[in-house]
Coordinates of C-alpha atoms and ligand atoms in Angstrom, one line a residue:
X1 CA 0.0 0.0 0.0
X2 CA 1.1 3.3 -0.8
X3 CA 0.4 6.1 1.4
X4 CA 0.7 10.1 0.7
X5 CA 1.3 12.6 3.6
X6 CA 0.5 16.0 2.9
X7 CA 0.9 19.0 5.7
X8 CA 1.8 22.6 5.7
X9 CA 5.0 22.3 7.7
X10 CA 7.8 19.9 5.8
X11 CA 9.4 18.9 9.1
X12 CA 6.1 17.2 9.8
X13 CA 5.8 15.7 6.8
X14 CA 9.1 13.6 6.9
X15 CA 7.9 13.2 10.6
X16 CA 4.6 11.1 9.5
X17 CA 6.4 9.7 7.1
X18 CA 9.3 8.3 9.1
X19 CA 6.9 7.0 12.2
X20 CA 4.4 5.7 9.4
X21 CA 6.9 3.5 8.3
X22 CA 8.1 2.5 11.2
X23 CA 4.9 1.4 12.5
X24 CA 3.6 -0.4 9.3
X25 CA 7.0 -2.2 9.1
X26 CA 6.3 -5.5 8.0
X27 CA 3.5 -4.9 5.8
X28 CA 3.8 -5.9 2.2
X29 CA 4.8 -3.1 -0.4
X30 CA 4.2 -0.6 2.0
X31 CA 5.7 2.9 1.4
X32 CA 5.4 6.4 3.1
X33 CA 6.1 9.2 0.7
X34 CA 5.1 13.5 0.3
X35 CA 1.9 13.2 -1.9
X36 CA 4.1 15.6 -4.3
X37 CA 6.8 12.9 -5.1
X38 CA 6.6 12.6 -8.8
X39 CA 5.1 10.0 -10.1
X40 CA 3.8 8.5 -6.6
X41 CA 0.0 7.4 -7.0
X42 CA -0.8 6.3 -3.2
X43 CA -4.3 4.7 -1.8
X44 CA -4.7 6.2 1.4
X45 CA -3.0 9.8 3.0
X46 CA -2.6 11.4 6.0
X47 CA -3.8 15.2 5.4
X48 CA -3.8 18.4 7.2
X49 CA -4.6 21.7 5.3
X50 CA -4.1 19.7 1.8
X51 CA -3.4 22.6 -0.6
X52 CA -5.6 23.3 -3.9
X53 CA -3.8 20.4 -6.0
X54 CA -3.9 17.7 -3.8
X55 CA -6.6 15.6 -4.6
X56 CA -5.7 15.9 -8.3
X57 CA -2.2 14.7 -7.6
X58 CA -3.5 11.7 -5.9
X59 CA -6.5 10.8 -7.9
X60 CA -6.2 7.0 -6.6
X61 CA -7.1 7.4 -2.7
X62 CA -9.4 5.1 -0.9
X63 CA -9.2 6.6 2.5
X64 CA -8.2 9.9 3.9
X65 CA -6.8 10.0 7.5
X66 CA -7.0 13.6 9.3
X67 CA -3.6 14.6 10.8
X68 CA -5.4 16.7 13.5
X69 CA -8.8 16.7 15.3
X70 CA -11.0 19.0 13.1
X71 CA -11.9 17.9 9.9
X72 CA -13.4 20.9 8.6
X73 CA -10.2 21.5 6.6
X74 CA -10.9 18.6 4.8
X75 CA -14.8 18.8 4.7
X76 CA -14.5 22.4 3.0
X77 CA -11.6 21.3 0.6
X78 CA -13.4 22.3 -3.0
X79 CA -12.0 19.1 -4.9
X80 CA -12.8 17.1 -1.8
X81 CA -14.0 14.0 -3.9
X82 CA -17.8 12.8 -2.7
X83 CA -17.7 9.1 -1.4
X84 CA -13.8 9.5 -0.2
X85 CA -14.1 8.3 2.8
X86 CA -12.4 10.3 5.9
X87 CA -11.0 8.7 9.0
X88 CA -10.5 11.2 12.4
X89 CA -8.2 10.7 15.1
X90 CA -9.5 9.9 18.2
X91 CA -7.8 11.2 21.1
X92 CA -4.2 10.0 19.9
X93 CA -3.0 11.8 23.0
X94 CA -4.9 15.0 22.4
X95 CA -7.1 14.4 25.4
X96 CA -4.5 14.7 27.7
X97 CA -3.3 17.9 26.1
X98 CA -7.1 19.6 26.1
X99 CA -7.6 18.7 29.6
X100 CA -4.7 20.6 30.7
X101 CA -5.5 23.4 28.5
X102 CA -8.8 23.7 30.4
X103 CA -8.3 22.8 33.7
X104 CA -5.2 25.3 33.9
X105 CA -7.8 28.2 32.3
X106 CA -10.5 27.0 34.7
X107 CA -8.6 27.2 38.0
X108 CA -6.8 30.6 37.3
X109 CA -10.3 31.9 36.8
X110 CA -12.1 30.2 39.7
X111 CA -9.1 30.7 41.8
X112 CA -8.8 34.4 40.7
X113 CA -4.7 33.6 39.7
X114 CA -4.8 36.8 37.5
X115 CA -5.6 39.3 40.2
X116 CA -2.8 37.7 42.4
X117 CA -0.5 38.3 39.7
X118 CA -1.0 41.5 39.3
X119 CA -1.2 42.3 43.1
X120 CA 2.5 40.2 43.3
X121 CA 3.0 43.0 40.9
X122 CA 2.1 45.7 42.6
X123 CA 3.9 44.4 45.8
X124 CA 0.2 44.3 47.1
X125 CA -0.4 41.5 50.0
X126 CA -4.2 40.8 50.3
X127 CA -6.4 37.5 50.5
X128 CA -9.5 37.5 48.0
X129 CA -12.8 36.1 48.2
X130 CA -13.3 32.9 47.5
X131 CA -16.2 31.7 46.0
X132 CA -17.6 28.2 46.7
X133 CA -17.2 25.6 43.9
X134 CA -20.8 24.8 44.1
X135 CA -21.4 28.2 42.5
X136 CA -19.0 28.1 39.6
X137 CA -20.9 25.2 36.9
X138 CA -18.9 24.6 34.5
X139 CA -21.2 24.3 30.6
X140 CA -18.5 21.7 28.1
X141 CA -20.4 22.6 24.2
X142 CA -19.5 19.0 22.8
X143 CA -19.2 16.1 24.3
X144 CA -17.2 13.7 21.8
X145 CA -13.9 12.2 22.9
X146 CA -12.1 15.3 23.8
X147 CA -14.9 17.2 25.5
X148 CA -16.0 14.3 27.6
X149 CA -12.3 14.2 28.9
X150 CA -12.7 17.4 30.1
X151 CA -16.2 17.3 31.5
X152 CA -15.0 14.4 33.3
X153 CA -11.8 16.4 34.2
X154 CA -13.7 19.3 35.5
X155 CA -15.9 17.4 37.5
X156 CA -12.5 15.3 39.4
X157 CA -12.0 18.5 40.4
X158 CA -14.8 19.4 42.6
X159 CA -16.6 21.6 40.0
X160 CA -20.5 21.0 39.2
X161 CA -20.7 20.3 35.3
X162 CA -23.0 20.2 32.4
X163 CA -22.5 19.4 29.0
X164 CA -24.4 19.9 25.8
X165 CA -24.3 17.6 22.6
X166 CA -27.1 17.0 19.9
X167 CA -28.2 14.0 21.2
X168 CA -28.3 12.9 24.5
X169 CA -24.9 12.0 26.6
X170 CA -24.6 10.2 29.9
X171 CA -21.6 11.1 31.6
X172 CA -21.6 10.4 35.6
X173 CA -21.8 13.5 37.3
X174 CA -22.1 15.5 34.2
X175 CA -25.6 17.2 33.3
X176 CA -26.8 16.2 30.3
X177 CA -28.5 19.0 27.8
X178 CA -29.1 18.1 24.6
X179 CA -31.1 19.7 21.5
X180 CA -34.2 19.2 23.2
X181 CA -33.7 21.8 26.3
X182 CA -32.2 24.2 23.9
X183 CA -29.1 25.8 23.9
X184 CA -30.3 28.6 26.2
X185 CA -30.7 26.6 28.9
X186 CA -27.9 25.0 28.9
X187 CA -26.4 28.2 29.3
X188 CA -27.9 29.9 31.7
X189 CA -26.1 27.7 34.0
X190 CA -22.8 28.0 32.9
X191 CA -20.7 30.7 34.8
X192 CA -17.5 28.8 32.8
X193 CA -18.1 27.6 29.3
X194 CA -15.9 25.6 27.3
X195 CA -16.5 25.2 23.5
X196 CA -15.2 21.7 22.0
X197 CA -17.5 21.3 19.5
X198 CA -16.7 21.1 15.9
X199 CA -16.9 24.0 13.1
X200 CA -19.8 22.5 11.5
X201 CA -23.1 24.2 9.3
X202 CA -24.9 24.2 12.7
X203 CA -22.3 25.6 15.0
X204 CA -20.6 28.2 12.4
X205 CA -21.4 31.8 14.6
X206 CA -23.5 30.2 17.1
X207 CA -21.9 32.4 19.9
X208 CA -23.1 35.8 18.9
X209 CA -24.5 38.3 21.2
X210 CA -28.0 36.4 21.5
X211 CA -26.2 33.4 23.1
X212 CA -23.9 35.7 25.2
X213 CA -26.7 37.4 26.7
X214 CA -27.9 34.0 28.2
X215 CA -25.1 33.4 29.8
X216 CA -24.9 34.6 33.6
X217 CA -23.6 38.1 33.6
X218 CA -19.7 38.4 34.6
X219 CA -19.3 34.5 32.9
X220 CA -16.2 33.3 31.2
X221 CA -15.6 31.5 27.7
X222 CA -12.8 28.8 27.4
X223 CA -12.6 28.3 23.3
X224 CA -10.3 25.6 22.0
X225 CA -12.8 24.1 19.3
X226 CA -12.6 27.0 16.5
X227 CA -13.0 30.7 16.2
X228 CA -15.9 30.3 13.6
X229 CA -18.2 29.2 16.0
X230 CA -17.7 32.5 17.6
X231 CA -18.9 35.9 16.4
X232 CA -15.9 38.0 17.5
X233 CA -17.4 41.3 17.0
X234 CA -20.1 39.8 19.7
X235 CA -17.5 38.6 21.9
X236 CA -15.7 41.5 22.1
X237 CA -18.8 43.7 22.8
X238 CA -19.7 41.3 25.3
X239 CA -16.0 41.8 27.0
X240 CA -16.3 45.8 26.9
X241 CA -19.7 45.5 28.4
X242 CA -19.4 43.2 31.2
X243 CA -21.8 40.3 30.0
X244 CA -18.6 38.1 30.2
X245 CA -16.0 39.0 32.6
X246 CA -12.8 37.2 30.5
X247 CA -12.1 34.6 27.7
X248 CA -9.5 32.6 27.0
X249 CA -9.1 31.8 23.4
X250 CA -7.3 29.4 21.7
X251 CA -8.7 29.6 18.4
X252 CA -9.6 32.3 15.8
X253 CA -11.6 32.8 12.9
X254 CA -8.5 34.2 10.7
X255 CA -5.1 32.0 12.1
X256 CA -2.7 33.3 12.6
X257 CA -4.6 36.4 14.7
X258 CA -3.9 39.5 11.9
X259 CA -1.8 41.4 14.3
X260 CA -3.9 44.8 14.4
X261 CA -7.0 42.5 16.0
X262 CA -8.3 43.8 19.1
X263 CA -7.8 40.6 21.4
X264 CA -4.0 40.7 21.4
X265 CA -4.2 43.6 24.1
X266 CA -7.8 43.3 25.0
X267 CA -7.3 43.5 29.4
X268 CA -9.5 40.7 29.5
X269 CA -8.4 38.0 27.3
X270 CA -6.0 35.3 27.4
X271 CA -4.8 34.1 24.1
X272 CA -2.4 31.1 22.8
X273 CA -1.7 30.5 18.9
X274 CA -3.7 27.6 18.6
X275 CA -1.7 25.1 21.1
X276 CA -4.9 23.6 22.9
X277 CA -4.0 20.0 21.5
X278 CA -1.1 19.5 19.1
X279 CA -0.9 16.7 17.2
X280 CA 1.9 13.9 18.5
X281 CA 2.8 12.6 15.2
X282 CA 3.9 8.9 16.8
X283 CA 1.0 8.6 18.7
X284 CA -1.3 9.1 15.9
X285 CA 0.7 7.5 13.4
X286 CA 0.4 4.3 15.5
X287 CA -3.3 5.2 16.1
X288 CA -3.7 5.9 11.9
X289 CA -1.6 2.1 11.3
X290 CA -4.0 0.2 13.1
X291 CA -7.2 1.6 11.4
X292 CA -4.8 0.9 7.9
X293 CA -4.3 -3.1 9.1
X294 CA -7.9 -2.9 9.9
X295 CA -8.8 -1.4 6.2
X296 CA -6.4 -3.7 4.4
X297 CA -7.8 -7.0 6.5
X298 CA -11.1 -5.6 5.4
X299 CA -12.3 -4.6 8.9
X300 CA -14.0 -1.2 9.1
X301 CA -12.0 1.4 11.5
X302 CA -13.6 3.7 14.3
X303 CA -14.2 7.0 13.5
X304 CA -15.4 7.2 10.4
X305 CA -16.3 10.8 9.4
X306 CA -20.3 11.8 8.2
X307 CA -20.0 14.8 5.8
X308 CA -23.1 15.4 6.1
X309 CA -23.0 16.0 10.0
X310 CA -19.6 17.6 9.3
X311 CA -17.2 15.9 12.3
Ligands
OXD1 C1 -7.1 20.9 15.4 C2 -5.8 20.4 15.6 O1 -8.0 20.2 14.9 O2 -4.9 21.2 15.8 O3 -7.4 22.1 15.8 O4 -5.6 19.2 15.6

């Protein structure tokens, strides 16, 4: 089997190819190559970002295996062919990664580690209120792999928890909303929420000042799923105004952030370039060589992508 890797960074590239290899060593007529290598026609690839030629240079693919978590860089491609069909990662040590993310951003906020640094700044000594945990629930928007890590993560640490996700989830201790209660209720509860859901048709600017305004006034937003499912304008006018008293943002609708945009210096956000969960090529390599075995032995692999729900 021949399999084509294409990603924006060329480090990477020989990275998935080299732990590819290794990992499918053994297997018959196997070979690992940059979809660009002349004259090299694969059946399956590993893809993030493919550019505008790709899927004319590889014409020949049977199955198409997302370097990263989101597929909507794939799903949007405009010579994405129809029946190709698309394999995510699942976890492929991600989880661990998101949960950090969060929890870190969560207990700064709850724990009010901002105001401390800046009173260790102004050589201030003073203890601050405390709130009790049973007052700070915790809303996770999407509950697949990587958002029930962290629901189950928030709620380990003391924190009361719902989550929302189309169709109905049980998670133990985590309240369950679903499309039925409507997304405002859901968050009217949610003094912290955390998006993890995907860019999708139905989530695309779902968090726009209608939304905000149901969240209880002074909340905070945690977004490591994609900017596009936030309005920024909104955001921002929710920030100036009070609605939400912080966000920490991971994600952006324009990566990287141009650099005149107003949540570089905005006093209440915290921002990283897109970090939340990096990819760790051997992990998903290995993850990526078992669903190939399965393919090739004519087994069908988890996580199986549906264009039409979009993840
Ligand atoms: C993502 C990723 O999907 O970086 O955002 O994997």
């Amino acid at each position: 089997m021949k399999i084509a890797i294409t990603h924006p960074v060329a480090s990477t590239v020989a990275r998935w190819c080299d732990a590819l290899s290794a990992t499918l060593e053994g297997v018959q007529g196997v070979e690992v190559r940059p979809y660009d290598t002349p004259g090299f026609v694969a059946q399956a690839a590993v893809a993030w970002k493919p550019p505008a030629d790709f899927f004319a240079r590889q014409p020949a693919l049977e199955a198409l295996f997302c370097a990263g978590a989101g597929v909507d860089q794939l799903l949007t491609h405009p010579a994405l062919p129809a029946r190709l069909p698309i394999y995510r990662l699942e976890d492929a040590g991600m989880a661990a990664q998101m949960v950090a993310y969060c929890t870190h951003e969560l207990v700064r906020v709850h724990y009010r580690y901002d105001a401390y640094e800046r009173q260790q700044r102004a050589r201030h000594w003073e203890e601050l209120p405390l709130s009790p945990l049973a007052q700070c629930e915790v809303g996770v928007f999407g509950l697949g792999v990587l958002g029930t890590a962290v629901a189950k993560a928030v709620r380990d640490l003391g924190f009361p928890v719902r989550g929302y996700a189309r169709t109905p989830r049980a998670i133990e201790g985590v309240r369950s909303f679903d499309d039925r209660d409507g997304l405002g209720e859901f968050l009217a509860g949610c003094r912290v929420l955390i998006l993890m859901a995907p860019l999708t048709e139905a989530t695309r600017g779902l968090f726009d000042a209608r939304h905000f305004a149901r969240l209880p006034k002074g909340a905070w937003l945690i977004n490591v799923a994609r900017g596009g499912l936030v309005v920024e304008d909104d955001l921002l006018a929710a920030l100036d105004s009070g609605q939400l008293a912080g966000a920490s943002l991971d994600v952006f609708t324009h990566e990287p952030l141009p650099a005149e945009h107003r949540f570089w210096d905005h006093p209440k956000v915290r921002m990283t370039p897109h970090i939340s969960a990096i990819t760790v090529v051997e992990v998903s390599a290995a993850q990526v060589s078992v669903k190939l075995r399965e393919l090739v032995s004519g087994r069908t692999p988890s996580g199986r992508v549906d264009p039409q729900r979009g993840y």
